[in-house]
Coordinates of C-alpha atoms and ligand atoms in Angstrom, one line a residue:
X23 CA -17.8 7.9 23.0
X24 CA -15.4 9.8 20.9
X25 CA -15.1 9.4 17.2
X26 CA -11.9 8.0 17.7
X27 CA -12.7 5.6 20.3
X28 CA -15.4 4.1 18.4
X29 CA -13.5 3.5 15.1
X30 CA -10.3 1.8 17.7
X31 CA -13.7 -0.2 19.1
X32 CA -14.9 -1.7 15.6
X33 CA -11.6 -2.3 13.8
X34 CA -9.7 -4.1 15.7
X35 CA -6.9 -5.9 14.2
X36 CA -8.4 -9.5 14.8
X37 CA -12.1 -8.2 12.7
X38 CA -10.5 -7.0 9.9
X39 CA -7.8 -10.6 9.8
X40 CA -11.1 -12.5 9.8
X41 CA -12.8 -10.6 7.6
X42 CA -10.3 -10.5 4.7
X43 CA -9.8 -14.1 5.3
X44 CA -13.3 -15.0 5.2
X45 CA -14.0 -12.6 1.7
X46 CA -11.1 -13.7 0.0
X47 CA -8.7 -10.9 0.4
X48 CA -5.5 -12.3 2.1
X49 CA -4.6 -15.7 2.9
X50 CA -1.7 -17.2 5.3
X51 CA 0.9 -18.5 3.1
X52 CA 0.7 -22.5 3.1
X53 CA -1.8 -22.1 5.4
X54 CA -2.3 -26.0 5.0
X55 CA 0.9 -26.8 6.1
X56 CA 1.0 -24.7 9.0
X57 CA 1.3 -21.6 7.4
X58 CA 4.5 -19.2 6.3
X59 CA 5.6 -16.9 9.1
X60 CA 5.8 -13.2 7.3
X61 CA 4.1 -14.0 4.0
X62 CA 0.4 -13.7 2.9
X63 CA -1.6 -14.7 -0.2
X64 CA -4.0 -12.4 -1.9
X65 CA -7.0 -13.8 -2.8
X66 CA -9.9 -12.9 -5.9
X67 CA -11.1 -9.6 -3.8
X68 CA -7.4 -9.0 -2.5
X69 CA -5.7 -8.9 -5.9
X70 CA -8.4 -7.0 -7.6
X71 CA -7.9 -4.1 -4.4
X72 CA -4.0 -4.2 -4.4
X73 CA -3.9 -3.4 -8.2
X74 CA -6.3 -0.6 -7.7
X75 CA -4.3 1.0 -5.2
X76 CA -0.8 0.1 -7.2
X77 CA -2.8 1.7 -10.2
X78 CA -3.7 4.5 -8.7
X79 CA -0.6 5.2 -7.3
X80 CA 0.9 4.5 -10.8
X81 CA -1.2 7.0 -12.6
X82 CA -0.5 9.5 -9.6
X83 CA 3.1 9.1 -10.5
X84 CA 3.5 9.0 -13.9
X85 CA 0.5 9.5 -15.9
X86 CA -0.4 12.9 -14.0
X87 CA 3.6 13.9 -13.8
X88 CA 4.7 14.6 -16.9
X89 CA 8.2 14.7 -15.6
X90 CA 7.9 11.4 -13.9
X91 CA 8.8 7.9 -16.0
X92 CA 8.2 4.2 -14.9
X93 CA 10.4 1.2 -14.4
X94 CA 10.2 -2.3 -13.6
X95 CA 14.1 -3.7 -12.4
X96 CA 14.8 -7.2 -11.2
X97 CA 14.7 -8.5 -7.6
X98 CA 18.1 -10.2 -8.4
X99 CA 21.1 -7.4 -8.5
X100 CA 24.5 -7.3 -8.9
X101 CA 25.5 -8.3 -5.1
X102 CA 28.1 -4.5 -5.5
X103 CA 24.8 -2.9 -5.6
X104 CA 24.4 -3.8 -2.0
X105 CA 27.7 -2.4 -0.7
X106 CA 27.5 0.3 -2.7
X107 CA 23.9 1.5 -0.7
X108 CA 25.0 0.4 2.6
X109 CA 22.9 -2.0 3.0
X110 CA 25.5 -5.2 3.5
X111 CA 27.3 -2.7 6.3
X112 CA 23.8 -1.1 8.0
X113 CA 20.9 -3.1 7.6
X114 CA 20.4 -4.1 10.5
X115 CA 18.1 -4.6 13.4
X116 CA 19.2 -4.7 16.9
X117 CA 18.4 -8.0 18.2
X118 CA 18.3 -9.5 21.8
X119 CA 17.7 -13.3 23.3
X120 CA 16.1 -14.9 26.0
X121 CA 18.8 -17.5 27.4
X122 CA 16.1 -19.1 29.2
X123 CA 12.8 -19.3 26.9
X124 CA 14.8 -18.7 24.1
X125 CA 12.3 -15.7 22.7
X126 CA 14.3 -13.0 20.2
X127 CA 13.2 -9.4 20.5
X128 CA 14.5 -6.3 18.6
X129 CA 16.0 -4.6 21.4
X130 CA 14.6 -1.3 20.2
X131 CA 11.1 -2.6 20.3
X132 CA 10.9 -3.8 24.2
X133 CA 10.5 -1.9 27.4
X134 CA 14.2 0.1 27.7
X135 CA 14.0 -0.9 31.6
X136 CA 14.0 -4.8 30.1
X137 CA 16.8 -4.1 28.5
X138 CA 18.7 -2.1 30.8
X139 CA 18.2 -4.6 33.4
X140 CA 18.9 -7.5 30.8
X141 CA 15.4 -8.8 32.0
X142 CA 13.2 -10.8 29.3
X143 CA 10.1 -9.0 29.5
X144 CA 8.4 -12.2 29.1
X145 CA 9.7 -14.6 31.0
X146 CA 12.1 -12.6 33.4
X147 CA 15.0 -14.4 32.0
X148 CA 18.8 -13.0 31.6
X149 CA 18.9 -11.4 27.8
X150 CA 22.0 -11.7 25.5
X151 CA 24.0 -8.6 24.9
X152 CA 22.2 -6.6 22.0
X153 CA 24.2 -7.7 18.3
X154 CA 23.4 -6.9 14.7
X155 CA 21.5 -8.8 12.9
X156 CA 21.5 -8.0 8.7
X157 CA 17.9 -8.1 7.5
X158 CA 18.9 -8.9 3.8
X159 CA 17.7 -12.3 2.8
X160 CA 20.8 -14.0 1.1
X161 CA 20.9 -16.8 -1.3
X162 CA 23.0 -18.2 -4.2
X163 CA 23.2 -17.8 -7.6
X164 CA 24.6 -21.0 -10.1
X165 CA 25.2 -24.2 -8.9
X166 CA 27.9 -23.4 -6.3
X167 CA 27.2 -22.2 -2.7
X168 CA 30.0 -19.8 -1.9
X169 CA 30.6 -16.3 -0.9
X170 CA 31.5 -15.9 -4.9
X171 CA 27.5 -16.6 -5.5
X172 CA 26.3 -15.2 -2.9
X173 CA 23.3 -13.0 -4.3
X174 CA 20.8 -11.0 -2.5
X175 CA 16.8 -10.8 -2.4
X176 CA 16.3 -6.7 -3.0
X177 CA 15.0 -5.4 0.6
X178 CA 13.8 -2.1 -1.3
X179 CA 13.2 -1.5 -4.7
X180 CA 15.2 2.4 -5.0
X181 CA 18.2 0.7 -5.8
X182 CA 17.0 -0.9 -8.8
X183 CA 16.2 3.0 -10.3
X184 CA 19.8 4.4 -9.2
X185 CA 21.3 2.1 -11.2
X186 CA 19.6 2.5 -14.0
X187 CA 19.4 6.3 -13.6
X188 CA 22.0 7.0 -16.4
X189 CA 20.1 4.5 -18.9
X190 CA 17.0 6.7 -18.5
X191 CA 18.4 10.0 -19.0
X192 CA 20.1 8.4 -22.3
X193 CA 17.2 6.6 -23.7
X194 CA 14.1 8.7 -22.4
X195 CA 15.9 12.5 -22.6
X196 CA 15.4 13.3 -19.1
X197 CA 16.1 16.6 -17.9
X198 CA 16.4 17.5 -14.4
X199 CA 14.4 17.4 -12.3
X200 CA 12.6 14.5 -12.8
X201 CA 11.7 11.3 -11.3
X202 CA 11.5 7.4 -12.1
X203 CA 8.5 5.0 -10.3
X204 CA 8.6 1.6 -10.0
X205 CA 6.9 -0.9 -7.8
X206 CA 7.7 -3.9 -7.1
X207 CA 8.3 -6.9 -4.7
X208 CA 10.9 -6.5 -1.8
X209 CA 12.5 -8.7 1.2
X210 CA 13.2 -8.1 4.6
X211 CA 14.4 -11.0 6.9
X212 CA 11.7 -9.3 9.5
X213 CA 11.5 -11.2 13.0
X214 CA 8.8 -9.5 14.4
X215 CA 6.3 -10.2 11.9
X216 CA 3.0 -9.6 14.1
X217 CA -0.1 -7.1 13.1
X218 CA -1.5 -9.2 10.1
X219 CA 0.4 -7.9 6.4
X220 CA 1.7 -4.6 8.2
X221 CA 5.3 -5.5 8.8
X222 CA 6.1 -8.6 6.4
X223 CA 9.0 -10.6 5.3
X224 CA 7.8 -10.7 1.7
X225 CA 6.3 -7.1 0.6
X226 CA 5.5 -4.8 -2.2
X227 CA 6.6 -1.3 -2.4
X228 CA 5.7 1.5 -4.3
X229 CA 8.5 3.8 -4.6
X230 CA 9.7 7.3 -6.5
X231 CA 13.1 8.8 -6.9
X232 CA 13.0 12.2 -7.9
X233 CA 16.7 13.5 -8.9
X234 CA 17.1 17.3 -8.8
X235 CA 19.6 19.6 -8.2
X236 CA 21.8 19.8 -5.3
X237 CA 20.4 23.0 -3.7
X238 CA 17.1 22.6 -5.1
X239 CA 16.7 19.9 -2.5
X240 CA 14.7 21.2 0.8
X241 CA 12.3 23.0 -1.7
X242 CA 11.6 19.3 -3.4
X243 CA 11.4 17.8 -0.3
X244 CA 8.4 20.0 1.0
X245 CA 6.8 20.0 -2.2
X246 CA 7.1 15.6 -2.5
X247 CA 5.6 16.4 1.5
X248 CA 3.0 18.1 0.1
X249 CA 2.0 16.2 -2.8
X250 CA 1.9 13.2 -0.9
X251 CA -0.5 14.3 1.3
X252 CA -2.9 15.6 -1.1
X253 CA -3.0 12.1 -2.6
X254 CA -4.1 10.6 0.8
X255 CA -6.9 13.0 0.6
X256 CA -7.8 12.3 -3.1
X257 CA -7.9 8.6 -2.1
X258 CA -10.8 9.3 0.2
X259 CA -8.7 8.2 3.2
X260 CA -9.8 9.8 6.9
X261 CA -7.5 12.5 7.1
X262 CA -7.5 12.7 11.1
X263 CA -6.4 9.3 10.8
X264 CA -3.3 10.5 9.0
X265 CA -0.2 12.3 10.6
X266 CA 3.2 14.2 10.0
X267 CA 6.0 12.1 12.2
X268 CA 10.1 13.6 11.8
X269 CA 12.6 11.5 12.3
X270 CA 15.4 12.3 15.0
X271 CA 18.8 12.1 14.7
X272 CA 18.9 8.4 16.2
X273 CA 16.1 7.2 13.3
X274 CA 16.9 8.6 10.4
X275 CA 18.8 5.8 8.0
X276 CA 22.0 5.9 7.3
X277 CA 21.6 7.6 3.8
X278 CA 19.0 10.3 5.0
X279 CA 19.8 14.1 5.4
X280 CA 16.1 15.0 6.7
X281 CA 12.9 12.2 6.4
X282 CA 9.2 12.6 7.8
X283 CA 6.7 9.7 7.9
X284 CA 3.3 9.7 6.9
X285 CA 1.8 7.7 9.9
X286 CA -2.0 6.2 9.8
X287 CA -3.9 5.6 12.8
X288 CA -4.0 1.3 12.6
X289 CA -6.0 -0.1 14.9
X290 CA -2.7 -1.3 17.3
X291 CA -2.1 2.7 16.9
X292 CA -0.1 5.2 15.2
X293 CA 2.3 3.6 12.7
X294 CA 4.6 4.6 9.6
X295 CA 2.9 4.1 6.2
X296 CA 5.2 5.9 4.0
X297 CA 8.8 7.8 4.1
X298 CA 9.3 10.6 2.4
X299 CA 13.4 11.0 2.7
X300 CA 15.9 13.6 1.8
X301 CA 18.4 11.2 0.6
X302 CA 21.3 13.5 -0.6
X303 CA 23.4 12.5 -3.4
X304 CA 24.2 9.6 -1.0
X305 CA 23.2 6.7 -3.4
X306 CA 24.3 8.4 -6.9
X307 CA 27.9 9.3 -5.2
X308 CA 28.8 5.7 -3.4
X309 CA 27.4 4.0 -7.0
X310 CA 29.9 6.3 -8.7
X311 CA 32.3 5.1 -6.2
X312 CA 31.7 1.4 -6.6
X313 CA 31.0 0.7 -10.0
X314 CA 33.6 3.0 -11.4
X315 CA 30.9 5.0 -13.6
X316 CA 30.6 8.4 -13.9
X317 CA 27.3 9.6 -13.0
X318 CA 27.2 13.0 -12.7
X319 CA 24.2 14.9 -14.9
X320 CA 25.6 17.6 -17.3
X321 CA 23.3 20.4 -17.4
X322 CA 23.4 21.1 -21.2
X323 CA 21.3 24.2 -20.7
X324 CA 23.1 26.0 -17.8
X325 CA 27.2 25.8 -20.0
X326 CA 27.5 21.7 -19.1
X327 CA 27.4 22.1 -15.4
X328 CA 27.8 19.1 -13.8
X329 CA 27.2 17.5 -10.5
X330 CA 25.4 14.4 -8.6
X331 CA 22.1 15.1 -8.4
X332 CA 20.3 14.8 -5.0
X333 CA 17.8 12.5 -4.6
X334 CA 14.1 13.2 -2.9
X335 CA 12.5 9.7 -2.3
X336 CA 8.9 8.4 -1.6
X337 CA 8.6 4.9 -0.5
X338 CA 5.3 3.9 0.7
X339 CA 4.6 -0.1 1.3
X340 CA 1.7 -1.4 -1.3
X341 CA 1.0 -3.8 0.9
X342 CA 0.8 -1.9 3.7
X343 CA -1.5 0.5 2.3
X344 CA -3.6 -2.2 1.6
X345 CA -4.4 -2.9 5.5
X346 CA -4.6 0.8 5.5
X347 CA -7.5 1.3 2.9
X348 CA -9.1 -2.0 4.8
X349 CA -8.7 -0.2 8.4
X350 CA -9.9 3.1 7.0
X351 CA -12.9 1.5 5.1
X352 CA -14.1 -0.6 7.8
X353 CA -17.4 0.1 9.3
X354 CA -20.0 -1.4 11.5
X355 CA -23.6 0.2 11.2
X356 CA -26.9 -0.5 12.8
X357 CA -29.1 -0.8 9.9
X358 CA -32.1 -1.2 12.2
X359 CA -34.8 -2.0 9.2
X360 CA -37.8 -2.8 9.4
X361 CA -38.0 -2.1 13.2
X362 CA -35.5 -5.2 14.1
X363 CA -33.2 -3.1 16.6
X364 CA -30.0 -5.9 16.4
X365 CA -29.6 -5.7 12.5
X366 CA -25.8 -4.9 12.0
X367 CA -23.9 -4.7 8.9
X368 CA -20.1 -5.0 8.2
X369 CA -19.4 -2.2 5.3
X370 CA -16.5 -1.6 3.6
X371 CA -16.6 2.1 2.3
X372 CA -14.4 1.7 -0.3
X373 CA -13.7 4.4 -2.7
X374 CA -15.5 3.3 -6.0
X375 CA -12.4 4.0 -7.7
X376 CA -10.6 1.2 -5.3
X377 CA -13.3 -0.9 -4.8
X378 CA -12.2 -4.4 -5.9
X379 CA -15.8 -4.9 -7.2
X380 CA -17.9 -2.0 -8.5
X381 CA -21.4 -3.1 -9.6
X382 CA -23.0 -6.1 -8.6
X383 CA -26.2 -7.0 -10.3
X384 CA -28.9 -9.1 -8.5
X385 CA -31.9 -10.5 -9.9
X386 CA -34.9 -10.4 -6.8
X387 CA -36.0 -13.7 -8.3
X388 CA -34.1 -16.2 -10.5
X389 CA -37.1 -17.4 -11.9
X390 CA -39.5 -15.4 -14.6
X391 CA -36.6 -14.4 -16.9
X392 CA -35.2 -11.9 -14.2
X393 CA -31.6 -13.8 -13.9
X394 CA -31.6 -14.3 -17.8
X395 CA -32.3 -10.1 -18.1
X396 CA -29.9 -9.5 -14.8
X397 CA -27.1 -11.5 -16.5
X398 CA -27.9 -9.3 -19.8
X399 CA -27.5 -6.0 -17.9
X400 CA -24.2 -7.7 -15.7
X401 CA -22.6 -8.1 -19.7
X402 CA -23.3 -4.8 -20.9
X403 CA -21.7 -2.9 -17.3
X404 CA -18.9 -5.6 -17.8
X405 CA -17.2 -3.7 -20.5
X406 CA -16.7 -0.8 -17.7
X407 CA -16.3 -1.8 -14.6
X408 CA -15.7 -4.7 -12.6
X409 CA -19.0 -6.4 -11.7
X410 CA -20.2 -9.0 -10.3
X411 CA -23.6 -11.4 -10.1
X412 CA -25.4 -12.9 -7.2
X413 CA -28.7 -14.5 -7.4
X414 CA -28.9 -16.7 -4.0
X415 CA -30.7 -16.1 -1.0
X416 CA -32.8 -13.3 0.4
X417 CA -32.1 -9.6 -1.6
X418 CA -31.5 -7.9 2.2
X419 CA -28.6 -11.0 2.5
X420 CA -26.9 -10.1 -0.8
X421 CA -26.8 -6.4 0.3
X422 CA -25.1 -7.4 2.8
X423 CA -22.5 -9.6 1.6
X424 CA -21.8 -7.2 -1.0
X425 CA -21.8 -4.4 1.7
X426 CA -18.9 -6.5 3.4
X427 CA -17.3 -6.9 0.1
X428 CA -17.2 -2.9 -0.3
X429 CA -18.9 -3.1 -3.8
X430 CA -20.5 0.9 -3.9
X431 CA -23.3 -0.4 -6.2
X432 CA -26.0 -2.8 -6.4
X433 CA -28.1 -3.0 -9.0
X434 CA -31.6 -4.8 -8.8
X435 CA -33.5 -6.2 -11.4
X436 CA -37.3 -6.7 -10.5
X437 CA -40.6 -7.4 -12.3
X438 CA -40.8 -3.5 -13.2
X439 CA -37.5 -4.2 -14.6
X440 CA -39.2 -6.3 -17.3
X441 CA -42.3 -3.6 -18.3
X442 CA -40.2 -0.2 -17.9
X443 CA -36.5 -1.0 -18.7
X444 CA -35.4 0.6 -14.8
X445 CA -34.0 -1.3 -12.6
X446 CA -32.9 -0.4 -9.0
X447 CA -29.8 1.1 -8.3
X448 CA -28.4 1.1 -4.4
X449 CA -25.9 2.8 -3.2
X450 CA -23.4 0.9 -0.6
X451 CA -23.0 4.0 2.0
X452 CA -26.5 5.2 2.2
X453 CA -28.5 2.3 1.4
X454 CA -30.6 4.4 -1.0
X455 CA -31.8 3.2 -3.7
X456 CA -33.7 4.9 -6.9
X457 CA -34.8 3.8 -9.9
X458 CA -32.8 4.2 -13.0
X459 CA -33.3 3.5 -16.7
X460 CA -31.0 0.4 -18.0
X461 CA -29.8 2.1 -20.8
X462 CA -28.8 4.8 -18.7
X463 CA -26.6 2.8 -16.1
X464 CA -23.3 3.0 -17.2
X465 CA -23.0 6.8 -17.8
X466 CA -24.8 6.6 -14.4
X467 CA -22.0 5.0 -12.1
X468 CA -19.2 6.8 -14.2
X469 CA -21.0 10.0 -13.0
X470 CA -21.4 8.6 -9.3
X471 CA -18.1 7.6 -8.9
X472 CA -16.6 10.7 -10.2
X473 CA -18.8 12.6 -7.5
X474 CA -17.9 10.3 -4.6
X475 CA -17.8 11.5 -1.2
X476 CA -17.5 9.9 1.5
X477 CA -20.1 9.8 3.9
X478 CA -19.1 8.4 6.8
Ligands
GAP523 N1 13.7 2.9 0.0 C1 13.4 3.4 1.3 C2 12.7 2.4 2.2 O1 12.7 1.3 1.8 P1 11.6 2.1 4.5 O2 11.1 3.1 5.4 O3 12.4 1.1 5.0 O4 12.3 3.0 3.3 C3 9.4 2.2 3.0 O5 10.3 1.4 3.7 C4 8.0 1.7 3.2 O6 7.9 0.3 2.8 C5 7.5 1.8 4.6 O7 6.9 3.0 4.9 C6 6.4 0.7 4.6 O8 5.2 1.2 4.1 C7 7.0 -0.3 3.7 N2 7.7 -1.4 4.4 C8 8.9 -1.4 4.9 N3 9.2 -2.6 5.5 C9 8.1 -3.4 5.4 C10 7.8 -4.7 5.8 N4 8.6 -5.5 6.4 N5 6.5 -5.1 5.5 C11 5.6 -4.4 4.8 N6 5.9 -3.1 4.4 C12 7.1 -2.6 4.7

């Protein structure tokens, strides 16, 4: 069996659903009342893991970019914002209906010959003729409901930066090129919501607008191309599992000169996980054109030239990388110990740095003053990384659970633990262990999780 077949064989889409359910790291929205079609709830392991990734992304951006600042706009925006980008005009999905069962389907996600032929493709039904549908959820602002308060949940978070593009050069001095991060929440009235938290009506996105000069462009684009890649790589994700896709002339938005996906092999297959897009000075120019500002940089060091910039974007889906790092870290493994030929674990190889627990400490017995010393040892680490304490059931259990929890550390505290000061320290992806003075531990795991490589 290839490599690639095995890894499509353990994570399917259903194992990993049950398994984040049954750790604690996503929930069904009102799950008790039926549950909320397109929304999730992160739970204690699944908050911890998306602010790892949104950190590391963060410090990617801005701590590591000196030319790169952040920003946090509102979900609510002046409703102009949204003509001004297009989206009230060309948001939209192409949507088809079953006259008979009465399914919906985005017509460019059925089989062309079903839609050709005007065939529901599940129930063999005549389909409606194909019409727009706007994926912008719409509400109302103040206590009237008319087309005067008619406001507009945010369906990406870019928007938020162009408008308050000019603000930051003012306040923060920024000279182009530079960029401005921000993540944040974002709303898409999605109807095919299917494949767990990958396509959601309710998501977070992590996004990056870098504004440089109008010819610079290509050579920003390939160099955003490249960066991005690298940080996949830094992030300990399976590179095979990651690929380049273009779009064609019939996919790229409407604000796009050139855009390539990064795509991740996902269990259901190949499947966008971030846009890197060559949005022109699209955005700056129509925002110029609706609001009435001028917006044009002045280039004080090349005699007050002035022009729109051009905008190079990133825009990769937090939550979506989420059930990425999950697909990419699951793992099944015979453990086979002790001669017992069906012992299977559940691992998730997290990278340490990811990881939504690092340590966990683990008394062998509660009794004896082992739990009292454990708990000792579990508020010194506590200070440094996130940790956690489990003194129930058998010691080859509680590797396991936190195996399944992707914690990259265990650390056991025996009877020798009381004479010498060691305790046991076990790593997640090799099941090693080695003994390792207490006073010693946390320069220990900050040297082991600088060194990380994954294994497997
Ligand atoms: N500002 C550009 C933009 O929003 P996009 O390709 O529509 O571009 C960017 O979205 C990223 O946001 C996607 O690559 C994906 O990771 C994430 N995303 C988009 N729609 C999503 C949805 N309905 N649910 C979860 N993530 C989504």
């Amino acid at each position: 069996m290839s490599e690639l077949q095995e890894y499509l064989g353990k994570a399917t889409m259903e194992k990993i659903t049950s398994l984040a359910k049954r750790r604690g790291f996503v929930f069904q929205s009102s799950e008790i009342y039926g549950g909320q079609n397109g929304a999730w709830d992160y739970g204690p392991l699944g908050i911890e893991l998306k602010n790892r990734i949104a950190n590391a992304w963060w410090k990617e951006m801005t701590q590591l970019n000196d030319d790169i600042v952040g920003l946090d706009a509102a979900i609510l925006m002046h409703p102009r914002t949204w003509e001004a980008s297009g989206h009230v005009e060309n948001f939209t999905d192409p949507l088809v209906d079953c006259k008979k069962c009465k399914s919906r389907f985005r017509a460019d996600m059925i089989p062309q010959e079903s839609l050709a032929a005007k065939k529901c493709p599940d129930c063999g039904g005549e389909l409606t003729d194909i019409r727009k549908f706007n994926l912008m959820f719409k509400t109302h602002i103040g206590p009237t409901e008319d087309t005067a308060s008619t406001i507009y949940l945010r369906p990406e978070t870019a928007q938020g930066i162009y408008v308050n593009y000019r603000n930051i050069i003012q306040s923060n001095r920024m000279k182009i090129p530079f960029g401005i991060a921000q993540i944040g929440k974002a709303f898409r009235n999605e109807i095919v919501t299917k494949n767990f938290i990958f396509r959601t009506c309710e998501f977070e996105q992590m996004e990056m607008q870098y504004f440089v000069k109008p010819s610079t462009d290509v050579v920003w684009f390939n160099e955003w191309r490249k960066r991005r890649w690298a940080y996949y790589e830094k992030l300990g994700v399976k590179m095979d599992h990651l690929r380049w896709h273009q779009h064609g002339p019939d996919e790229l938005a409407h604000y796009a000169k050139d855009a390539y996906d990064i795509e991740y092999l996902f269990p259901m297959g190949w499947r966008e996980l971030e846009g890197v897009h060559n949005r022109t000075d699209y955005d700056l120019g129509r925002h110029t054109q609706f609001s009435g500002k001028d917006l044009q940089y002045i280039d004080q060091d090349n005699n007050n030239e002035r022009y729109i910039p051009y905008i190079i974007e990133t825009s990769a889906g937090l939550t979506r990388n989420l059930l990425m790092i999950l697909c990419d870290a699951y793992d099944e493994e015979q453990v086979a110990e002790k001669g017992n030929e069906d012992d299977w674990r559940t691992v998730l190889r997290f990278h340490p740095n990811l990881a939504p627990v690092t340590a966990a400490v683990l008394p062998l017995m509660k009794k004896d003053g082992l739990a009292e010393l454990a708990q000792d040892i579990r508020a010194e680490l506590k200070e440094d990384y996130a940790t956690d304490y489990d003194q129930s059931g058998a010691i080859g259990r509680r590797y396991r659970r936190q195996d399944e929890a992707g914690t990259p550390f265990c650390i056991t505290v025996d009877y020798q633990s009381k004479e010498d000061g060691t305790v046991t320290l076990r790593f997640r992806d090799s099941m090693e262990q080695i003994r390792v003075p207490r006073a010693e531990l946390t320069d220990r795991l900050r040297q082991e999780i600088k060194a990380y490589k994954r294994i497997k």
